[in-house]
């Protein structure tokens, strides 16, 4: 009559903790493991895109398709690492890095005008026209001192977000 | 509004290939239900239940920073990955282990021997006897009393109640019924929260309800089409859009009949684990009848009565119940409710859900149980996209 938590030894948990820079406590990792097993219906050791989409709240998210590219097929360690950016203990830099990765869909280390446009398209769907989106985007880019042709690097993101806090926290329920 | 709503849904169900999502009317999209899924003849509208504006709206001039800041959306997504109320509704609860130490373990083993070695065979015997009695009287009654409809119906009713009592006895059902027993009269429907098919058996042993149920495969299906048909039960196939129309029509016919058995509907449309209630389908609430709520709460002390139909066949579920010590539950027949003037069927359904949840002590969640079988329709996402787009455009004008 063992529950999922007892399958993880101290070693396992510490290994996962190392992997996410000790951002999660042992308790939190046990909770996340239970959740991971719950989502991994077929017990394959990773969560497929389809299994993520079985969570309606996730499937309804405008960015779900984009996020799926990042989380599809994650094993437990990477699953925890992905979520660690949402911890209250994660650094501002780590959070910005994650946001950057969402924009940088081709993973070439820079974000072009079109990359941002695509995200904007996911977020606004059919409720803004292509012209509107382009117009808005060129305008804000210009005001911030960039142009249509410029690429934004991670450092630019850090600069743009500046010191003001980023509210991006998800609490892991521990029972 | 209501009239238009339902007719547009039916027409859409007939030609459900249309992607009705493009024609969402921006000023009033909460009410106009237009989704392309074929499952939703009476699917409630999520937006009517979800809190509005979950993403706090920033004000002032639009800057690049605000633009790149997709953290609210990401946070929502991550929150859903970490924990979501929908999955929780359908989680079986593992029994609390209490056999963990050396003193209790032999006791537990002794219990296992009793449960499987003594109780289980006795219960199988009880159930077999029940079936023999039932079949040996049901078959003659059904075929010999063809001419005497009234008498036949009455006998069949009693016999169905009898076999259900045998079922309840076969898991030593300790059921406490509170409130007045339902009487037979037209223009009323009973609605109850749904945890397992045994809900039906427990309610049926007191009153021969006619129930709306999904068509099951195997021996349950056989029972449905032979015996339960005689008490006026109505079957449908969840995936067949045409069935739903037929059911809706049968429903309306059934409730006006004077001599029909009282109608029982599980408006959640799916089994939930008795800790939560999911949204009620509005079908039962727009028949123009008095709605009598029934709350059912299981005590998990011996066994979890939740039937996780994706993991377990009904036979396995019954075996699990028959090898446990007892099934303990409370049934409350609650105050009949009527549609208040100016109330929509959805609001009415929510009010009844409130009454049931409070009585049974279970939590309400704003989810449609059918999401177990299908993905949410794109309109839920569109709602978010719309509010995002509006806020961007508004702030653009402000400057």
mmCIF file of N, CA and C in Angstrom, chain B residues 131-238:
data_model
loop_
_atom_site.group_PDB
_atom_site.id
_atom_site.type_symbol
_atom_site.label_atom_id
_atom_site.label_comp_id
_atom_site.label_asym_id
_atom_site.label_seq_id
_atom_site.Cartn_x
_atom_site.Cartn_y
_atom_site.Cartn_z
ATOM 1 N N UNK B 131 -31.540 -12.675 -8.034
ATOM 2 C CA UNK B 131 -31.775 -12.776 -9.471
ATOM 3 C C UNK B 131 -32.770 -13.873 -9.807
ATOM 4 N N UNK B 132 -32.646 -15.002 -9.096
ATOM 5 C CA UNK B 132 -33.562 -16.112 -9.375
ATOM 6 C C UNK B 132 -35.001 -15.679 -9.087
ATOM 7 N N UNK B 133 -35.182 -15.082 -7.893
ATOM 8 C CA UNK B 133 -36.527 -14.620 -7.540
ATOM 9 C C UNK B 133 -37.019 -13.607 -8.569
ATOM 10 N N UNK B 134 -36.123 -12.687 -8.889
ATOM 11 C CA UNK B 134 -36.522 -11.606 -9.796
ATOM 12 C C UNK B 134 -36.920 -12.141 -11.166
ATOM 13 N N UNK B 135 -36.040 -12.956 -11.742
ATOM 14 C CA UNK B 135 -36.296 -13.418 -13.107
ATOM 15 C C UNK B 135 -37.514 -14.332 -13.167
ATOM 16 N N UNK B 136 -37.624 -15.184 -12.125
ATOM 17 C CA UNK B 136 -38.727 -16.141 -12.179
ATOM 18 C C UNK B 136 -40.075 -15.447 -12.031
ATOM 19 N N UNK B 137 -40.099 -14.245 -11.508
ATOM 20 C CA UNK B 137 -41.382 -13.548 -11.464
ATOM 21 C C UNK B 137 -41.501 -12.478 -12.547
ATOM 22 N N UNK B 138 -40.362 -11.921 -12.930
ATOM 23 C CA UNK B 138 -40.428 -10.833 -13.911
ATOM 24 C C UNK B 138 -40.863 -11.346 -15.284
ATOM 25 N N UNK B 139 -40.271 -12.483 -15.671
ATOM 26 C CA UNK B 139 -40.564 -13.003 -17.016
ATOM 27 C C UNK B 139 -42.057 -13.339 -17.171
ATOM 28 N N UNK B 140 -42.635 -14.097 -16.215
ATOM 29 C CA UNK B 140 -44.084 -14.342 -16.343
ATOM 30 C C UNK B 140 -44.909 -13.062 -16.334
ATOM 31 N N UNK B 141 -44.579 -12.161 -15.414
ATOM 32 C CA UNK B 141 -45.343 -10.921 -15.324
ATOM 33 C C UNK B 141 -45.273 -10.168 -16.642
ATOM 34 N N UNK B 142 -44.066 -10.135 -17.201
ATOM 35 C CA UNK B 142 -43.859 -9.346 -18.407
ATOM 36 C C UNK B 142 -44.642 -9.905 -19.591
ATOM 37 N N UNK B 143 -44.686 -11.249 -19.689
ATOM 38 C CA UNK B 143 -45.307 -11.829 -20.880
ATOM 39 C C UNK B 143 -46.760 -12.228 -20.676
ATOM 40 N N UNK B 144 -47.123 -12.619 -19.433
ATOM 41 C CA UNK B 144 -48.489 -13.109 -19.220
ATOM 42 C C UNK B 144 -49.476 -11.973 -19.007
ATOM 43 N N UNK B 145 -48.996 -10.871 -18.451
ATOM 44 C CA UNK B 145 -49.931 -9.788 -18.139
ATOM 45 C C UNK B 145 -49.996 -8.746 -19.249
ATOM 46 N N UNK B 146 -49.806 -9.171 -20.454
ATOM 47 C CA UNK B 146 -49.798 -8.239 -21.595
ATOM 48 C C UNK B 146 -51.054 -7.372 -21.634
ATOM 49 N N UNK B 147 -52.189 -7.987 -21.329
ATOM 50 C CA UNK B 147 -53.454 -7.256 -21.432
ATOM 51 C C UNK B 147 -53.682 -6.273 -20.300
ATOM 52 N N UNK B 148 -53.128 -6.537 -19.140
ATOM 53 C CA UNK B 148 -53.405 -5.697 -17.964
ATOM 54 C C UNK B 148 -52.241 -4.748 -17.738
ATOM 55 N N UNK B 149 -52.211 -3.691 -18.496
ATOM 56 C CA UNK B 149 -51.058 -2.801 -18.454
ATOM 57 C C UNK B 149 -50.795 -2.219 -17.075
ATOM 58 N N UNK B 150 -51.853 -1.810 -16.421
ATOM 59 C CA UNK B 150 -51.694 -1.131 -15.145
ATOM 60 C C UNK B 150 -51.074 -2.050 -14.108
ATOM 61 N N UNK B 151 -51.652 -3.244 -14.030
ATOM 62 C CA UNK B 151 -51.174 -4.226 -13.059
ATOM 63 C C UNK B 151 -49.735 -4.623 -13.386
ATOM 64 N N UNK B 152 -49.478 -4.837 -14.683
ATOM 65 C CA UNK B 152 -48.141 -5.260 -15.094
ATOM 66 C C UNK B 152 -47.106 -4.204 -14.701
ATOM 67 N N UNK B 153 -47.425 -2.963 -15.004
ATOM 68 C CA UNK B 153 -46.490 -1.878 -14.670
ATOM 69 C C UNK B 153 -46.197 -1.850 -13.185
ATOM 70 N N UNK B 154 -47.264 -2.034 -12.390
ATOM 71 C CA UNK B 154 -47.095 -1.967 -10.945
ATOM 72 C C UNK B 154 -46.194 -3.108 -10.464
ATOM 73 N N UNK B 155 -46.453 -4.308 -10.988
ATOM 74 C CA UNK B 155 -45.662 -5.466 -10.587
ATOM 75 C C UNK B 155 -44.199 -5.277 -10.993
ATOM 76 N N UNK B 156 -44.013 -4.815 -12.218
ATOM 77 C CA UNK B 156 -42.639 -4.638 -12.693
ATOM 78 C C UNK B 156 -41.885 -3.619 -11.850
ATOM 79 N N UNK B 157 -42.593 -2.585 -11.498
ATOM 80 C CA UNK B 157 -42.016 -1.551 -10.650
ATOM 81 C C UNK B 157 -41.524 -2.160 -9.334
ATOM 82 N N UNK B 158 -42.387 -2.928 -8.729
ATOM 83 C CA UNK B 158 -42.041 -3.539 -7.439
ATOM 84 C C UNK B 158 -40.853 -4.477 -7.602
ATOM 85 N N UNK B 159 -40.857 -5.238 -8.705
ATOM 86 C CA UNK B 159 -39.775 -6.198 -8.902
ATOM 87 C C UNK B 159 -38.437 -5.505 -9.136
ATOM 88 N N UNK B 160 -38.454 -4.400 -9.893
ATOM 89 C CA UNK B 160 -37.199 -3.674 -10.119
ATOM 90 C C UNK B 160 -36.675 -3.118 -8.797
ATOM 91 N N UNK B 161 -37.585 -2.611 -7.982
ATOM 92 C CA UNK B 161 -37.170 -2.126 -6.662
ATOM 93 C C UNK B 161 -36.566 -3.262 -5.842
ATOM 94 N N UNK B 162 -37.175 -4.434 -5.997
ATOM 95 C CA UNK B 162 -36.709 -5.590 -5.231
ATOM 96 C C UNK B 162 -35.286 -5.985 -5.628
ATOM 97 N N UNK B 163 -35.030 -6.078 -6.934
ATOM 98 C CA UNK B 163 -33.698 -6.517 -7.353
ATOM 99 C C UNK B 163 -32.654 -5.478 -6.948
ATOM 100 N N UNK B 164 -33.051 -4.215 -6.973
ATOM 101 C CA UNK B 164 -32.116 -3.183 -6.530
ATOM 102 C C UNK B 164 -31.799 -3.331 -5.044
ATOM 103 N N UNK B 165 -32.803 -3.707 -4.261
ATOM 104 C CA UNK B 165 -32.529 -3.936 -2.840
ATOM 105 C C UNK B 165 -31.552 -5.076 -2.667
ATOM 106 N N UNK B 166 -31.683 -6.106 -3.521
ATOM 107 C CA UNK B 166 -30.725 -7.205 -3.439
ATOM 108 C C UNK B 166 -29.311 -6.722 -3.770
ATOM 109 N N UNK B 167 -29.216 -5.863 -4.764
ATOM 110 C CA UNK B 167 -27.902 -5.305 -5.098
ATOM 111 C C UNK B 167 -27.327 -4.543 -3.905
ATOM 112 N N UNK B 168 -28.156 -3.692 -3.311
ATOM 113 C CA UNK B 168 -27.677 -2.910 -2.170
ATOM 114 C C UNK B 168 -27.254 -3.840 -1.045
ATOM 115 N N UNK B 169 -28.035 -4.892 -0.841
ATOM 116 C CA UNK B 169 -27.679 -5.853 0.199
ATOM 117 C C UNK B 169 -26.363 -6.529 -0.118
ATOM 118 N N UNK B 170 -26.062 -6.694 -1.414
ATOM 119 C CA UNK B 170 -24.863 -7.423 -1.778
ATOM 120 C C UNK B 170 -23.590 -6.641 -1.495
ATOM 121 N N UNK B 171 -23.695 -5.362 -1.237
ATOM 122 C CA UNK B 171 -22.508 -4.693 -0.688
ATOM 123 C C UNK B 171 -22.807 -4.141 0.696
ATOM 124 N N UNK B 172 -23.717 -4.775 1.403
ATOM 125 C CA UNK B 172 -24.139 -4.296 2.713
ATOM 126 C C UNK B 172 -24.282 -2.776 2.685
ATOM 127 N N UNK B 173 -25.157 -2.314 1.858
ATOM 128 C CA UNK B 173 -25.357 -0.870 1.775
ATOM 129 C C UNK B 173 -26.025 -0.347 3.029
ATOM 130 N N UNK B 174 -25.334 0.551 3.707
ATOM 131 C CA UNK B 174 -25.929 1.208 4.873
ATOM 132 C C UNK B 174 -26.361 2.585 4.397
ATOM 133 N N UNK B 175 -27.599 2.686 3.986
ATOM 134 C CA UNK B 175 -28.064 3.918 3.367
ATOM 135 C C UNK B 175 -29.071 4.592 4.276
ATOM 136 N N UNK B 176 -28.789 5.858 4.567
ATOM 137 C CA UNK B 176 -29.764 6.629 5.355
ATOM 138 C C UNK B 176 -30.496 7.571 4.421
ATOM 139 N N UNK B 177 -31.807 7.429 4.365
ATOM 140 C CA UNK B 177 -32.600 8.319 3.519
ATOM 141 C C UNK B 177 -33.196 9.409 4.386
ATOM 142 N N UNK B 178 -33.006 10.659 3.963
ATOM 143 C CA UNK B 178 -33.600 11.767 4.712
ATOM 144 C C UNK B 178 -34.639 12.446 3.829
ATOM 145 N N UNK B 179 -35.693 12.889 4.435
ATOM 146 C CA UNK B 179 -36.696 13.635 3.673
ATOM 147 C C UNK B 179 -37.771 12.744 3.109
ATOM 148 N N UNK B 180 -38.800 13.385 2.534
ATOM 149 C CA UNK B 180 -39.968 12.633 2.065
ATOM 150 C C UNK B 180 -39.653 11.772 0.853
ATOM 151 N N UNK B 181 -40.242 10.603 0.805
ATOM 152 C CA UNK B 181 -40.075 9.715 -0.347
ATOM 153 C C UNK B 181 -40.793 10.310 -1.558
ATOM 154 N N UNK B 182 -40.214 10.181 -2.715
ATOM 155 C CA UNK B 182 -40.850 10.710 -3.925
ATOM 156 C C UNK B 182 -42.162 9.999 -4.235
ATOM 157 N N UNK B 183 -43.153 10.768 -4.626
ATOM 158 C CA UNK B 183 -44.408 10.153 -5.076
ATOM 159 C C UNK B 183 -44.497 10.289 -6.588
ATOM 160 N N UNK B 184 -45.429 9.496 -7.151
ATOM 161 C CA UNK B 184 -45.605 9.546 -8.585
ATOM 162 C C UNK B 184 -46.554 10.669 -8.938
ATOM 163 N N UNK B 185 -46.071 11.619 -9.683
ATOM 164 C CA UNK B 185 -46.962 12.638 -10.223
ATOM 165 C C UNK B 185 -46.290 13.304 -11.412
ATOM 166 N N UNK B 186 -47.107 13.759 -12.346
ATOM 167 C CA UNK B 186 -46.491 14.343 -13.537
ATOM 168 C C UNK B 186 -45.850 15.690 -13.243
ATOM 169 N N UNK B 187 -45.109 16.185 -14.204
ATOM 170 C CA UNK B 187 -44.486 17.505 -14.153
ATOM 171 C C UNK B 187 -43.481 17.660 -13.023
ATOM 172 N N UNK B 188 -42.748 16.620 -12.732
ATOM 173 C CA UNK B 188 -41.615 16.827 -11.834
ATOM 174 C C UNK B 188 -40.455 15.928 -12.234
ATOM 175 N N UNK B 189 -39.250 16.459 -12.080
ATOM 176 C CA UNK B 189 -38.061 15.646 -12.334
ATOM 177 C C UNK B 189 -37.165 15.679 -11.110
ATOM 178 N N UNK B 190 -36.474 14.589 -10.890
ATOM 179 C CA UNK B 190 -35.515 14.512 -9.791
ATOM 180 C C UNK B 190 -34.121 14.622 -10.358
ATOM 181 N N UNK B 191 -33.292 15.419 -9.741
ATOM 182 C CA UNK B 191 -31.906 15.513 -10.197
ATOM 183 C C UNK B 191 -30.982 15.203 -9.018
ATOM 184 N N UNK B 192 -29.927 14.462 -9.303
ATOM 185 C CA UNK B 192 -29.002 14.080 -8.235
ATOM 186 C C UNK B 192 -27.577 14.218 -8.723
ATOM 187 N N UNK B 193 -26.667 14.370 -7.772
ATOM 188 C CA UNK B 193 -25.254 14.340 -8.143
ATOM 189 C C UNK B 193 -24.849 12.893 -8.407
ATOM 190 N N UNK B 194 -23.794 12.720 -9.189
ATOM 191 C CA UNK B 194 -23.512 11.393 -9.727
ATOM 192 C C UNK B 194 -22.100 10.966 -9.355
ATOM 193 N N UNK B 195 -22.004 9.803 -8.734
ATOM 194 C CA UNK B 195 -20.692 9.302 -8.333
ATOM 195 C C UNK B 195 -20.396 7.967 -8.984
ATOM 196 N N UNK B 196 -21.423 7.181 -9.153
ATOM 197 C CA UNK B 196 -21.238 5.853 -9.700
ATOM 198 C C UNK B 196 -22.602 5.364 -10.151
ATOM 199 N N UNK B 197 -22.617 4.275 -10.908
ATOM 200 C CA UNK B 197 -23.903 3.746 -11.315
ATOM 201 C C UNK B 197 -24.674 3.248 -10.092
ATOM 202 N N UNK B 198 -23.991 3.006 -8.997
ATOM 203 C CA UNK B 198 -24.720 2.514 -7.833
ATOM 204 C C UNK B 198 -25.634 3.585 -7.235
ATOM 205 N N UNK B 199 -25.394 4.849 -7.565
ATOM 206 C CA UNK B 199 -26.342 5.901 -7.164
ATOM 207 C C UNK B 199 -27.736 5.502 -7.587
ATOM 208 N N UNK B 200 -27.780 5.075 -8.843
ATOM 209 C CA UNK B 200 -29.051 4.717 -9.437
ATOM 210 C C UNK B 200 -29.682 3.562 -8.673
ATOM 211 N N UNK B 201 -28.871 2.547 -8.358
ATOM 212 C CA UNK B 201 -29.411 1.382 -7.660
ATOM 213 C C UNK B 201 -29.932 1.778 -6.282
ATOM 214 N N UNK B 202 -29.158 2.643 -5.619
ATOM 215 C CA UNK B 202 -29.551 3.062 -4.271
ATOM 216 C C UNK B 202 -30.870 3.830 -4.292
ATOM 217 N N UNK B 203 -31.027 4.690 -5.285
ATOM 218 C CA UNK B 203 -32.265 5.464 -5.368
ATOM 219 C C UNK B 203 -33.416 4.584 -5.847
ATOM 220 N N UNK B 204 -33.084 3.641 -6.714
ATOM 221 C CA UNK B 204 -34.110 2.812 -7.332
ATOM 222 C C UNK B 204 -34.744 1.847 -6.328
ATOM 223 N N UNK B 205 -34.006 1.477 -5.298
ATOM 224 C CA UNK B 205 -34.583 0.493 -4.373
ATOM 225 C C UNK B 205 -35.746 1.076 -3.570
ATOM 226 N N UNK B 206 -35.813 2.410 -3.486
ATOM 227 C CA UNK B 206 -36.917 3.046 -2.772
ATOM 228 C C UNK B 206 -38.042 3.401 -3.730
ATOM 229 N N UNK B 207 -37.665 3.978 -4.863
ATOM 230 C CA UNK B 207 -38.659 4.420 -5.835
ATOM 231 C C UNK B 207 -38.223 3.925 -7.208
ATOM 232 N N UNK B 208 -39.157 3.413 -7.973
ATOM 233 C CA UNK B 208 -38.801 2.979 -9.332
ATOM 234 C C UNK B 208 -38.729 4.203 -10.237
ATOM 235 N N UNK B 209 -37.571 4.844 -10.247
ATOM 236 C CA UNK B 209 -37.396 6.005 -11.116
ATOM 237 C C UNK B 209 -37.207 5.548 -12.557
ATOM 238 N N UNK B 210 -37.625 6.406 -13.466
ATOM 239 C CA UNK B 210 -37.188 6.247 -14.847
ATOM 240 C C UNK B 210 -35.971 7.139 -14.992
ATOM 241 N N UNK B 211 -34.892 6.591 -15.493
ATOM 242 C CA UNK B 211 -33.652 7.356 -15.488
ATOM 243 C C UNK B 211 -33.160 7.591 -16.913
ATOM 244 N N UNK B 212 -32.442 8.697 -17.074
ATOM 245 C CA UNK B 212 -31.791 8.975 -18.350
ATOM 246 C C UNK B 212 -30.359 8.534 -18.192
ATOM 247 N N UNK B 213 -29.927 7.626 -19.035
ATOM 248 C CA UNK B 213 -28.609 7.052 -18.807
ATOM 249 C C UNK B 213 -27.906 6.880 -20.121
ATOM 250 N N UNK B 214 -26.628 6.840 -20.045
ATOM 251 C CA UNK B 214 -25.857 6.537 -21.239
ATOM 252 C C UNK B 214 -25.926 5.035 -21.495
ATOM 253 N N UNK B 215 -25.973 4.665 -22.750
ATOM 254 C CA UNK B 215 -26.037 3.253 -23.128
ATOM 255 C C UNK B 215 -24.698 2.589 -22.823
ATOM 256 N N UNK B 216 -24.744 1.501 -22.063
ATOM 257 C CA UNK B 216 -23.507 0.823 -21.692
ATOM 258 C C UNK B 216 -23.320 -0.453 -22.511
ATOM 259 N N UNK B 217 -22.082 -0.876 -22.660
ATOM 260 C CA UNK B 217 -21.854 -2.150 -23.335
ATOM 261 C C UNK B 217 -21.989 -3.310 -22.341
ATOM 262 N N UNK B 218 -21.958 -4.535 -22.837
ATOM 263 C CA UNK B 218 -21.892 -5.710 -21.973
ATOM 264 C C UNK B 218 -23.194 -6.008 -21.250
ATOM 265 N N UNK B 219 -23.077 -6.655 -20.093
ATOM 266 C CA UNK B 219 -24.279 -7.112 -19.391
ATOM 267 C C UNK B 219 -25.128 -5.970 -18.877
ATOM 268 N N UNK B 220 -24.487 -4.848 -18.558
ATOM 269 C CA UNK B 220 -25.271 -3.698 -18.109
ATOM 270 C C UNK B 220 -26.194 -3.232 -19.235
ATOM 271 N N UNK B 221 -25.644 -3.238 -20.459
ATOM 272 C CA UNK B 221 -26.432 -2.844 -21.611
ATOM 273 C C UNK B 221 -27.620 -3.759 -21.816
ATOM 274 N N UNK B 222 -27.386 -5.033 -21.587
ATOM 275 C CA UNK B 222 -28.460 -6.016 -21.740
ATOM 276 C C UNK B 222 -29.582 -5.729 -20.739
ATOM 277 N N UNK B 223 -29.184 -5.477 -19.487
ATOM 278 C CA UNK B 223 -30.171 -5.142 -18.461
ATOM 279 C C UNK B 223 -30.953 -3.910 -18.857
ATOM 280 N N UNK B 224 -30.205 -2.920 -19.365
ATOM 281 C CA UNK B 224 -30.845 -1.666 -19.740
ATOM 282 C C UNK B 224 -31.934 -1.904 -20.761
ATOM 283 N N UNK B 225 -31.573 -2.671 -21.811
ATOM 284 C CA UNK B 225 -32.528 -2.767 -22.919
ATOM 285 C C UNK B 225 -33.661 -3.741 -22.610
ATOM 286 N N UNK B 226 -33.510 -4.608 -21.618
ATOM 287 C CA UNK B 226 -34.606 -5.535 -21.330
ATOM 288 C C UNK B 226 -35.427 -5.079 -20.124
ATOM 289 N N UNK B 227 -34.798 -5.063 -18.972
ATOM 290 C CA UNK B 227 -35.571 -4.871 -17.752
ATOM 291 C C UNK B 227 -35.875 -3.404 -17.467
ATOM 292 N N UNK B 228 -34.830 -2.582 -17.551
ATOM 293 C CA UNK B 228 -35.027 -1.198 -17.129
ATOM 294 C C UNK B 228 -35.918 -0.427 -18.100
ATOM 295 N N UNK B 229 -35.955 -0.905 -19.304
ATOM 296 C CA UNK B 229 -36.847 -0.280 -20.277
ATOM 297 C C UNK B 229 -38.290 -0.309 -19.760
ATOM 298 N N UNK B 230 -38.596 -1.350 -19.005
ATOM 299 C CA UNK B 230 -39.978 -1.502 -18.562
ATOM 300 C C UNK B 230 -40.387 -0.458 -17.519
ATOM 301 N N UNK B 231 -39.417 0.138 -16.823
ATOM 302 C CA UNK B 231 -39.799 1.222 -15.901
ATOM 303 C C UNK B 231 -39.684 2.576 -16.594
ATOM 304 N N UNK B 232 -39.436 2.559 -17.869
ATOM 305 C CA UNK B 232 -39.481 3.820 -18.629
ATOM 306 C C UNK B 232 -38.152 4.540 -18.735
ATOM 307 N N UNK B 233 -37.052 3.836 -18.500
ATOM 308 C CA UNK B 233 -35.742 4.480 -18.619
ATOM 309 C C UNK B 233 -35.448 4.838 -20.078
ATOM 310 N N UNK B 234 -34.650 5.877 -20.243
ATOM 311 C CA UNK B 234 -34.338 6.365 -21.588
ATOM 312 C C UNK B 234 -32.828 6.295 -21.791
ATOM 313 N N UNK B 235 -32.420 5.738 -22.903
ATOM 314 C CA UNK B 235 -30.974 5.567 -23.148
ATOM 315 C C UNK B 235 -30.489 6.482 -24.251
ATOM 316 N N UNK B 236 -29.238 6.813 -24.193
ATOM 317 C CA UNK B 236 -28.653 7.566 -25.300
ATOM 318 C C UNK B 236 -27.190 7.199 -25.434
ATOM 319 N N UNK B 237 -26.651 7.532 -26.573
ATOM 320 C CA UNK B 237 -25.241 7.309 -26.812
ATOM 321 C C UNK B 237 -24.570 8.668 -26.773
ATOM 322 N N UNK B 238 -23.591 8.820 -25.907
ATOM 323 C CA UNK B 238 -23.014 10.140 -25.685
ATOM 324 C C UNK B 238 -22.503 10.773 -26.975
#
